[in-house]
C-alpha positions as a printed Julia matrix, in Angstrom:
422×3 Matrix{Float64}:
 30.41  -19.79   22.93
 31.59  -19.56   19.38
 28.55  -19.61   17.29
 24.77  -20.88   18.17
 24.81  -24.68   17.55
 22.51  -25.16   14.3
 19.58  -26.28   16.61
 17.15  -24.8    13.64
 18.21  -26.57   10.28
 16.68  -24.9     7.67
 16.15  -27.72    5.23
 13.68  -29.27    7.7
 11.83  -25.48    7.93
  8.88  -25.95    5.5
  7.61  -22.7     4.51
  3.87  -21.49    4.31
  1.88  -21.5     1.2
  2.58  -18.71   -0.73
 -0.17  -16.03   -0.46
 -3.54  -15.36   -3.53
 -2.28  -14.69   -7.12
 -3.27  -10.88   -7.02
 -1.67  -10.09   -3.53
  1.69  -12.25   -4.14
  1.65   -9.89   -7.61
  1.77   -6.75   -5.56
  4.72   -8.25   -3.88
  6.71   -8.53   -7.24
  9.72   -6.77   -6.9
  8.4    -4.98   -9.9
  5.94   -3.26   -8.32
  7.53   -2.34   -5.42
  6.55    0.49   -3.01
  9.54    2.4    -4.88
  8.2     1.71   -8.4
  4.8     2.7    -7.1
  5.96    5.93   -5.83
  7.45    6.81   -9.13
  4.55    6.27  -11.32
  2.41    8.11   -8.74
  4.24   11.24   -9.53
  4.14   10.51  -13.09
  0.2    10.06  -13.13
  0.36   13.23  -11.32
  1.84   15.21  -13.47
 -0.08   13.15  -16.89
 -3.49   14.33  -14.94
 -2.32   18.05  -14.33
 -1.02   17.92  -18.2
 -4.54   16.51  -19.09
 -6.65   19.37  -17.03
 -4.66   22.27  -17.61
 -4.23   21.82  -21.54
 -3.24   23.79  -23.67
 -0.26   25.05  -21.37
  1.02   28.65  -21.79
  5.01   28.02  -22.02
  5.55   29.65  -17.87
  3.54   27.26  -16.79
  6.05   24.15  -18.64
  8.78   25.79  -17.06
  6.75   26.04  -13.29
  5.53   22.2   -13.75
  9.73   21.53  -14.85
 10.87   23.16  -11.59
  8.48   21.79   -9.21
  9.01   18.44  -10.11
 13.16   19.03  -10.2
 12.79   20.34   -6.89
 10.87   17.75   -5.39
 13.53   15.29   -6.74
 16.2    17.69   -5.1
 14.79   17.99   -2.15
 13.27   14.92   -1.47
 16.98   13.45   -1.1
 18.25   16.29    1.29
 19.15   14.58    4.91
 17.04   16.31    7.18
 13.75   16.02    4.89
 14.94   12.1     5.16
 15.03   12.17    8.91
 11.52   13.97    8.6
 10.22   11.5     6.5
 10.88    8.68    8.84
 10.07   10.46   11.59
  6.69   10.86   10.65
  6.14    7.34    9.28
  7.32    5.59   12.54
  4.99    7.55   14.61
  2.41    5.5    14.29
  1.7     3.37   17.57
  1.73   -0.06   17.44
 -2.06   -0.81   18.0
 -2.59    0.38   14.66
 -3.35   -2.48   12.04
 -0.36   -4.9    11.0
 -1.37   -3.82    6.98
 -1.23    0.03    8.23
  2.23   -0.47    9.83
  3.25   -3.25    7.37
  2.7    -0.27    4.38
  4.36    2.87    6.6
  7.4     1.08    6.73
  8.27    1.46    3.39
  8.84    4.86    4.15
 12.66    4.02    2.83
 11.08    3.89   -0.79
 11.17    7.62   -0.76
 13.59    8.18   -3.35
 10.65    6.48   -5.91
  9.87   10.43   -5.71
 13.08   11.32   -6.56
 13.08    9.58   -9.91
  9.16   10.15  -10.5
 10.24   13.49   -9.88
 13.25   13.97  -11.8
 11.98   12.17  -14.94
  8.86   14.51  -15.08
 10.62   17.42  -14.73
 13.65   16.87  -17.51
 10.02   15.68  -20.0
  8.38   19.09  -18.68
 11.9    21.19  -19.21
 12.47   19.5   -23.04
  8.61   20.43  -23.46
  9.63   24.24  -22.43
 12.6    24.1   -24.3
 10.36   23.36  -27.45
  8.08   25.74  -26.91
 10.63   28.42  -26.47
 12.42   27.57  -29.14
  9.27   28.0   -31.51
  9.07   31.06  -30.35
 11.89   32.39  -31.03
 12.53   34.85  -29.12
 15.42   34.67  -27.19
 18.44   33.19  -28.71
 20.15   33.17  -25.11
 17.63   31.13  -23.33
 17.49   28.55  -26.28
 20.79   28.29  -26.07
 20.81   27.7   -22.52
 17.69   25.45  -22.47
 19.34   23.23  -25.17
 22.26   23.06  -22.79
 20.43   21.76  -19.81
 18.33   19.25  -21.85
 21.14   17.84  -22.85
 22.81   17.49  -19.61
 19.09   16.34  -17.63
 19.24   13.76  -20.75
 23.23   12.2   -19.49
 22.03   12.4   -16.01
 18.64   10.1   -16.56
 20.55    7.64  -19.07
 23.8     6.76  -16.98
 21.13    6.85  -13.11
 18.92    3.77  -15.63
 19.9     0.6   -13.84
 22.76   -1.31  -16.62
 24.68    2.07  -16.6
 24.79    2.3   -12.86
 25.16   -1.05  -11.29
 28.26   -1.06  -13.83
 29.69    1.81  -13.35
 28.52    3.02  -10.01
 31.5     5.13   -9.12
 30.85    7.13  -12.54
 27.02    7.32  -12.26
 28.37    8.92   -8.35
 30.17   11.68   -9.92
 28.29   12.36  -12.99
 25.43   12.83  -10.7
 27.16   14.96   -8.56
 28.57   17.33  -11.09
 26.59   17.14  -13.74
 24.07   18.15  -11.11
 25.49   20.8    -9.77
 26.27   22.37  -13.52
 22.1    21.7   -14.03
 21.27   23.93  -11.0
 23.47   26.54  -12.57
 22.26   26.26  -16.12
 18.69   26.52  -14.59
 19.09   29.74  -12.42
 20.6    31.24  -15.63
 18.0    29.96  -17.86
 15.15   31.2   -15.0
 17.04   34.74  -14.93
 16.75   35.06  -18.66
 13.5    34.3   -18.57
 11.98   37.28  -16.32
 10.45   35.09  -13.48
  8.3    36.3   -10.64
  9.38   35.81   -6.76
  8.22   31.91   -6.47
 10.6    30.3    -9.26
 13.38   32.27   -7.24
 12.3    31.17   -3.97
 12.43   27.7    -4.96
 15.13   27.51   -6.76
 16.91   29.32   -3.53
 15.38   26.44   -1.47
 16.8    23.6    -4.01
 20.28   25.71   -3.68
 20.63   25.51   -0.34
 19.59   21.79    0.11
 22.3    20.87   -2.22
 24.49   22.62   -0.78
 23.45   22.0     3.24
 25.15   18.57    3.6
 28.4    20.38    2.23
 27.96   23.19    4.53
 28.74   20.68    7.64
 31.65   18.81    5.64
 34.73   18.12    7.95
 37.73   16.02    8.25
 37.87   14.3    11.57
 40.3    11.6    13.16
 39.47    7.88   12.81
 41.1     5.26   15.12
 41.03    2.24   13.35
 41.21   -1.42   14.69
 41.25   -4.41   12.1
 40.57   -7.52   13.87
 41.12   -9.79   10.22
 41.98   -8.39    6.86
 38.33   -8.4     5.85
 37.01   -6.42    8.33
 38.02   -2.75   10.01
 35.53   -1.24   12.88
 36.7     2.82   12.43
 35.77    4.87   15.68
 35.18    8.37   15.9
 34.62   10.94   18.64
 34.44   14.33   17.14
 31.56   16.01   19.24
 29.04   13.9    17.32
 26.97   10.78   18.99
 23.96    9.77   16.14
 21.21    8.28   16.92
 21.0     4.19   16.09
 19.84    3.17   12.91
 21.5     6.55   10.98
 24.19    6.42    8.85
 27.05    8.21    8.35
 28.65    9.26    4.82
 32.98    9.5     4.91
 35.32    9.86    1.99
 39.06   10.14    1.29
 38.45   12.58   -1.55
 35.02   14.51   -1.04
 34.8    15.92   -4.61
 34.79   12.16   -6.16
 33.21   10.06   -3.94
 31.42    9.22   -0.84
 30.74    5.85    1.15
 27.93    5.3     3.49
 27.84    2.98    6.5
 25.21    2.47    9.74
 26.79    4.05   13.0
 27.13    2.17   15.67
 26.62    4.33   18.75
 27.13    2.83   22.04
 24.73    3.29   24.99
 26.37    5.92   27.4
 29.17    6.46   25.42
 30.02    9.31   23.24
 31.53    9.17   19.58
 30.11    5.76   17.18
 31.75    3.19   15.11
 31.37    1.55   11.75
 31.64   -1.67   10.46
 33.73   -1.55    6.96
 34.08   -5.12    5.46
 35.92   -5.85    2.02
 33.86   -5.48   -0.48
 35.42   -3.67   -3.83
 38.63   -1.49   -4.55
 37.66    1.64   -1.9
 37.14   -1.16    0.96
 39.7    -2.61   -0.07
 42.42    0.15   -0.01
 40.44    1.92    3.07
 41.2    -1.53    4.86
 44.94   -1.84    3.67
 46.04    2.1     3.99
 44.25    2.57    7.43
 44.32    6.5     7.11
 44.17    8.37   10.27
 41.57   10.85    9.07
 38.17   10.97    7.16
 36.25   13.63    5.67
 32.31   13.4     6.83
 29.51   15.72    6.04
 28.59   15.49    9.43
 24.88   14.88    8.59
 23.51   11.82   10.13
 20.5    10.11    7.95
 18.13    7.51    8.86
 18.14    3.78    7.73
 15.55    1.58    6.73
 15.74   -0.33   10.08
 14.41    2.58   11.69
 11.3     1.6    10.87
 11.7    -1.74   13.9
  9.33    0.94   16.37
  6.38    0.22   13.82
  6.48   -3.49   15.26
  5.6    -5.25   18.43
  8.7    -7.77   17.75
 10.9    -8.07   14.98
 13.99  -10.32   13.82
 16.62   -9.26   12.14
 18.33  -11.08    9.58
 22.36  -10.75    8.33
 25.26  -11.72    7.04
 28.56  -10.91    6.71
 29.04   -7.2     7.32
 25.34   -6.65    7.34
 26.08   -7.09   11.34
 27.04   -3.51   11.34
 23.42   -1.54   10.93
 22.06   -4.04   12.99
 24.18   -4.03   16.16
 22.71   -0.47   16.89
 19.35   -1.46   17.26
 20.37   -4.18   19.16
 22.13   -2.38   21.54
 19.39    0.17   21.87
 17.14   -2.45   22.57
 13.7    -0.08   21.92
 12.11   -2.98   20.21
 12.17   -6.81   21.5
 14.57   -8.65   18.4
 16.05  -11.85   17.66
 18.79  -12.05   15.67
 20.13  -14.58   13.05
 23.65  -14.24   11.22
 25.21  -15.88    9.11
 29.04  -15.24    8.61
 32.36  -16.61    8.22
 33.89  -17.35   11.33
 32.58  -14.65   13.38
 35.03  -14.66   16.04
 38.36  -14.67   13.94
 36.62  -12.08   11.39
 34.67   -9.98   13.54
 36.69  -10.23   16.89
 35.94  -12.02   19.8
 35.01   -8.17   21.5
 32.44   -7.29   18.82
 31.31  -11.04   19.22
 30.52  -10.74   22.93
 29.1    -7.5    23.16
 26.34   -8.87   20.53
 25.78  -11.93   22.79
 25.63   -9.93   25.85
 22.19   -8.35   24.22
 21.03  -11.13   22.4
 22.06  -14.56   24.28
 19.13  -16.69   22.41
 20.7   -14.97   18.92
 20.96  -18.01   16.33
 24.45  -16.67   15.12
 25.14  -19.54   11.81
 29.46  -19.86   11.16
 29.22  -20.69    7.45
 32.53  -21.89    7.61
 31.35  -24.93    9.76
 27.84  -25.6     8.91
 27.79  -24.55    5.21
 25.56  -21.66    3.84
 21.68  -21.74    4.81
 18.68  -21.74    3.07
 18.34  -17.93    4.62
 14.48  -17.39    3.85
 13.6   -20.77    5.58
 16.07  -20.28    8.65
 14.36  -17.03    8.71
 10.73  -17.91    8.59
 11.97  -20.7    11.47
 13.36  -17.93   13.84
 10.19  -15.38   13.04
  7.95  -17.81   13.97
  9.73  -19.38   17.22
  9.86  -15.97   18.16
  6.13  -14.68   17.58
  7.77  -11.64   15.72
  5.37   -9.03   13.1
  8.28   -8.67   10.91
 11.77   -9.19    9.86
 14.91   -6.47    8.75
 17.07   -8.28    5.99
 20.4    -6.53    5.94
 22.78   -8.24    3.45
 23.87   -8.33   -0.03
 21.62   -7.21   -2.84
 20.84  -10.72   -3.96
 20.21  -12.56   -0.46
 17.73   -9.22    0.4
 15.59   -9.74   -1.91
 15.81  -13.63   -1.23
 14.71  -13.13    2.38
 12.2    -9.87    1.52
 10.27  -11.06   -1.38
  9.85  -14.79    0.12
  8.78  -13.64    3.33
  6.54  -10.85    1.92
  5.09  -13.04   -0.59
  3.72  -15.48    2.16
  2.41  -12.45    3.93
  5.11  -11.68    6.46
  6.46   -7.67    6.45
  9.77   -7.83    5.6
 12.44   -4.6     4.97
 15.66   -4.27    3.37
 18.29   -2.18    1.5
 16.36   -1.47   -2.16
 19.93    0.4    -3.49
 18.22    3.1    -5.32
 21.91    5.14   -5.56
């Protein structure tokens, strides 16, 4: 069996009504759990500004920190894991609008900008205030300094600046953030803090510097069953759980790639799934090194959240195979799966082929290259309801994932993908 014989045709699927005016609005990519999350943290901080005015200047420069640590920290790997953790405990008797809502957990990094554009507002605030005052040439100086560098690192993370230039927003992030936690502990040290700015700034330091802590290079055996595709293997000591990612580079200092792990039941070590996408894919593909640098700290994906549901589906294409096949395998939750691809077997391999039809036989698997490329919100509606699932996992590119997200979600169906907030 090559591919599943188009026995659904999505151009004879017709979709549901779409849902009332003011709950297809809260569906609006707009106003997204993410977005939501930001402005929370902003209204936060607008209320504290609003009861606690007039603010002596330590308590602009606590209200800077706490909100740059929360952005900080909120990002670190194991407070991810924690996050999810805690989101996905929630049994599945609870209500579909409870469950539906929890599994936005991967939203979490709306805290991370909420949090970081607060704090550089709160810090420039400080800065002001300090420099009326006059005091201290050093720490105006210094203060200057890091409002200057908070204001690069907001303006190239806005949206036009990153999905441009992503690999420079990467390492302007990186370093300039790492030069901002500096500036900050010399800026607090001038300033004559108590014990609690210390002790959180210590905590920020060490998240930062945690994931970096574990970084090793390991050995990769690579197989590349077509030019677009490579599946990398590793066995290092390390077996993650399914659904996590792992994060490997060539260079560590410049940049870093993410991709799901693929751990097989009973066996030690994982794989990943690295398609062609763009020059590091690309070269990783052609080159085949024989060793990777990893940070060796595995972090959880948004289809983690499939244990909130009773059934789910999960919809792919391409490469999007690869965070999928975990959960698959794993087989916690009862799935269907539809994927759409090029010529699965001579891309993908006829091995990775089989295994995925050995745990999903009934899986509607669509070869693009012989029955053209679906209508992927209808084929997916089609599948959710044949198979009675609560809720479908979209993992594709960014343009097809919100496709399949928002038009499911917007005729009241949960629906979860990739939201590429980095």
């Amino acid at each position: 069996m090559t591919t599943s014989p188009p026995r659904i045709r999505p151009d004879a699927v017709e979709l549901p009504p779409l849902t009332s005016g003011p709950r297809r609005l809260l569906k609006h990519p707009r106003l997204m759990h993410y977005n939501r999350l930001a402005a929370l943290v902003i209204l936060a901080n607008v209320l504290f500004l609003s009861v606690s005015w007039p603010l002596a200047t330590p308590t602009l420069g606590h209200a800077a920190l706490a909100n740059l640590a929360l952005a900080v920290i909120v990002r670190q790997q194991y407070v991810i894991n924690l996050l999810f953790r805690l989101a996905t405990s929630a049994p599945v008797s609870w209500p579909l609008k409870v469950r539906w809502t929890l599994g936005k957990v991967y939203h979490f990094g709306g805290l991370h900008v909420g949090g970081a554009l607060a704090g550089a507002a709160w810090f420039l605030a400080l800065t002001v205030a300090v420099t009326a005052e006059g005091t201290n040439s050093s720490l105006i100086g210094f203060g200057w300094a890091l409002v200057a560098l908070l204001a690069v690192i907001v303006a190239t993370a806005l949206s036009p600046f990153r999905s441009r230039f992503h690999d420079h927003f990467e390492k302007i992030h990186r370093f300039g953030g790492w030069t901002a936690l500096a500036l900050f502990w010399t800026h607090t040290l001038l300033s004559d803090p108590g014990p609690v700015p210390l002790a959180v700034l210590a905590v920020v330091t060490f998240s930062v510097a945690l994931p970096w802590l574990r970084l090793r290079k390991v050995d990769v055996r690579l197989e590349r069953p077509s030019r677009h595709v490579v599946l990398a293997r590793f066995d290092y000591g390390e077996t993650p759980f399914a659904g996590s990612s792992t994060a490997i580079s060539r260079s560590p200092l410049t940049e870093w790639h993410s991709f799901a792990n693929v751990p097989a039941p009973g066996q030690s070590g994982f794989r990943l799934t690295i398609s062609r996408a763009g020059d590091w894919t690309g070269s990783f593909i052609d080159d085949q090194p024989p060793k990777l640098w990893v940070k060796g700290i595995t972090t959880a994906g948004v289809a983690n959240i499939e244990v909130l549901f009773k059934k789910v589906i999960y919809v792919a294409t391409g490469s999007g195979i690869g965070p999928c096949l975990p959960h698959l395998l794993a087989a916690e939750v009862p799935a269907r799966l539809v994927w759409a691809t090029r010529d699965p077997r001579t891309t993908y391999g006829d091995a990775l082929v089989d295994e995925i039809l050995a745990v999903q036989p009934h899986a509607l698997i669509w070869d693009t290259s012989r029955h053209g490329k679906p209508d992927m919100v209808r084929l997916a509606y089609a599948v959710h309801q044949d198979f009675g699932a609560e809720a479908a996992i979209c993992i594709s590119n960014k343009k097809l994932t919100w496709q399949v997200v928002h038009g499911l979600e917007r005729r009241g169906i949960p629906a979860y993908g990739a939201i590429w907030d980095s």
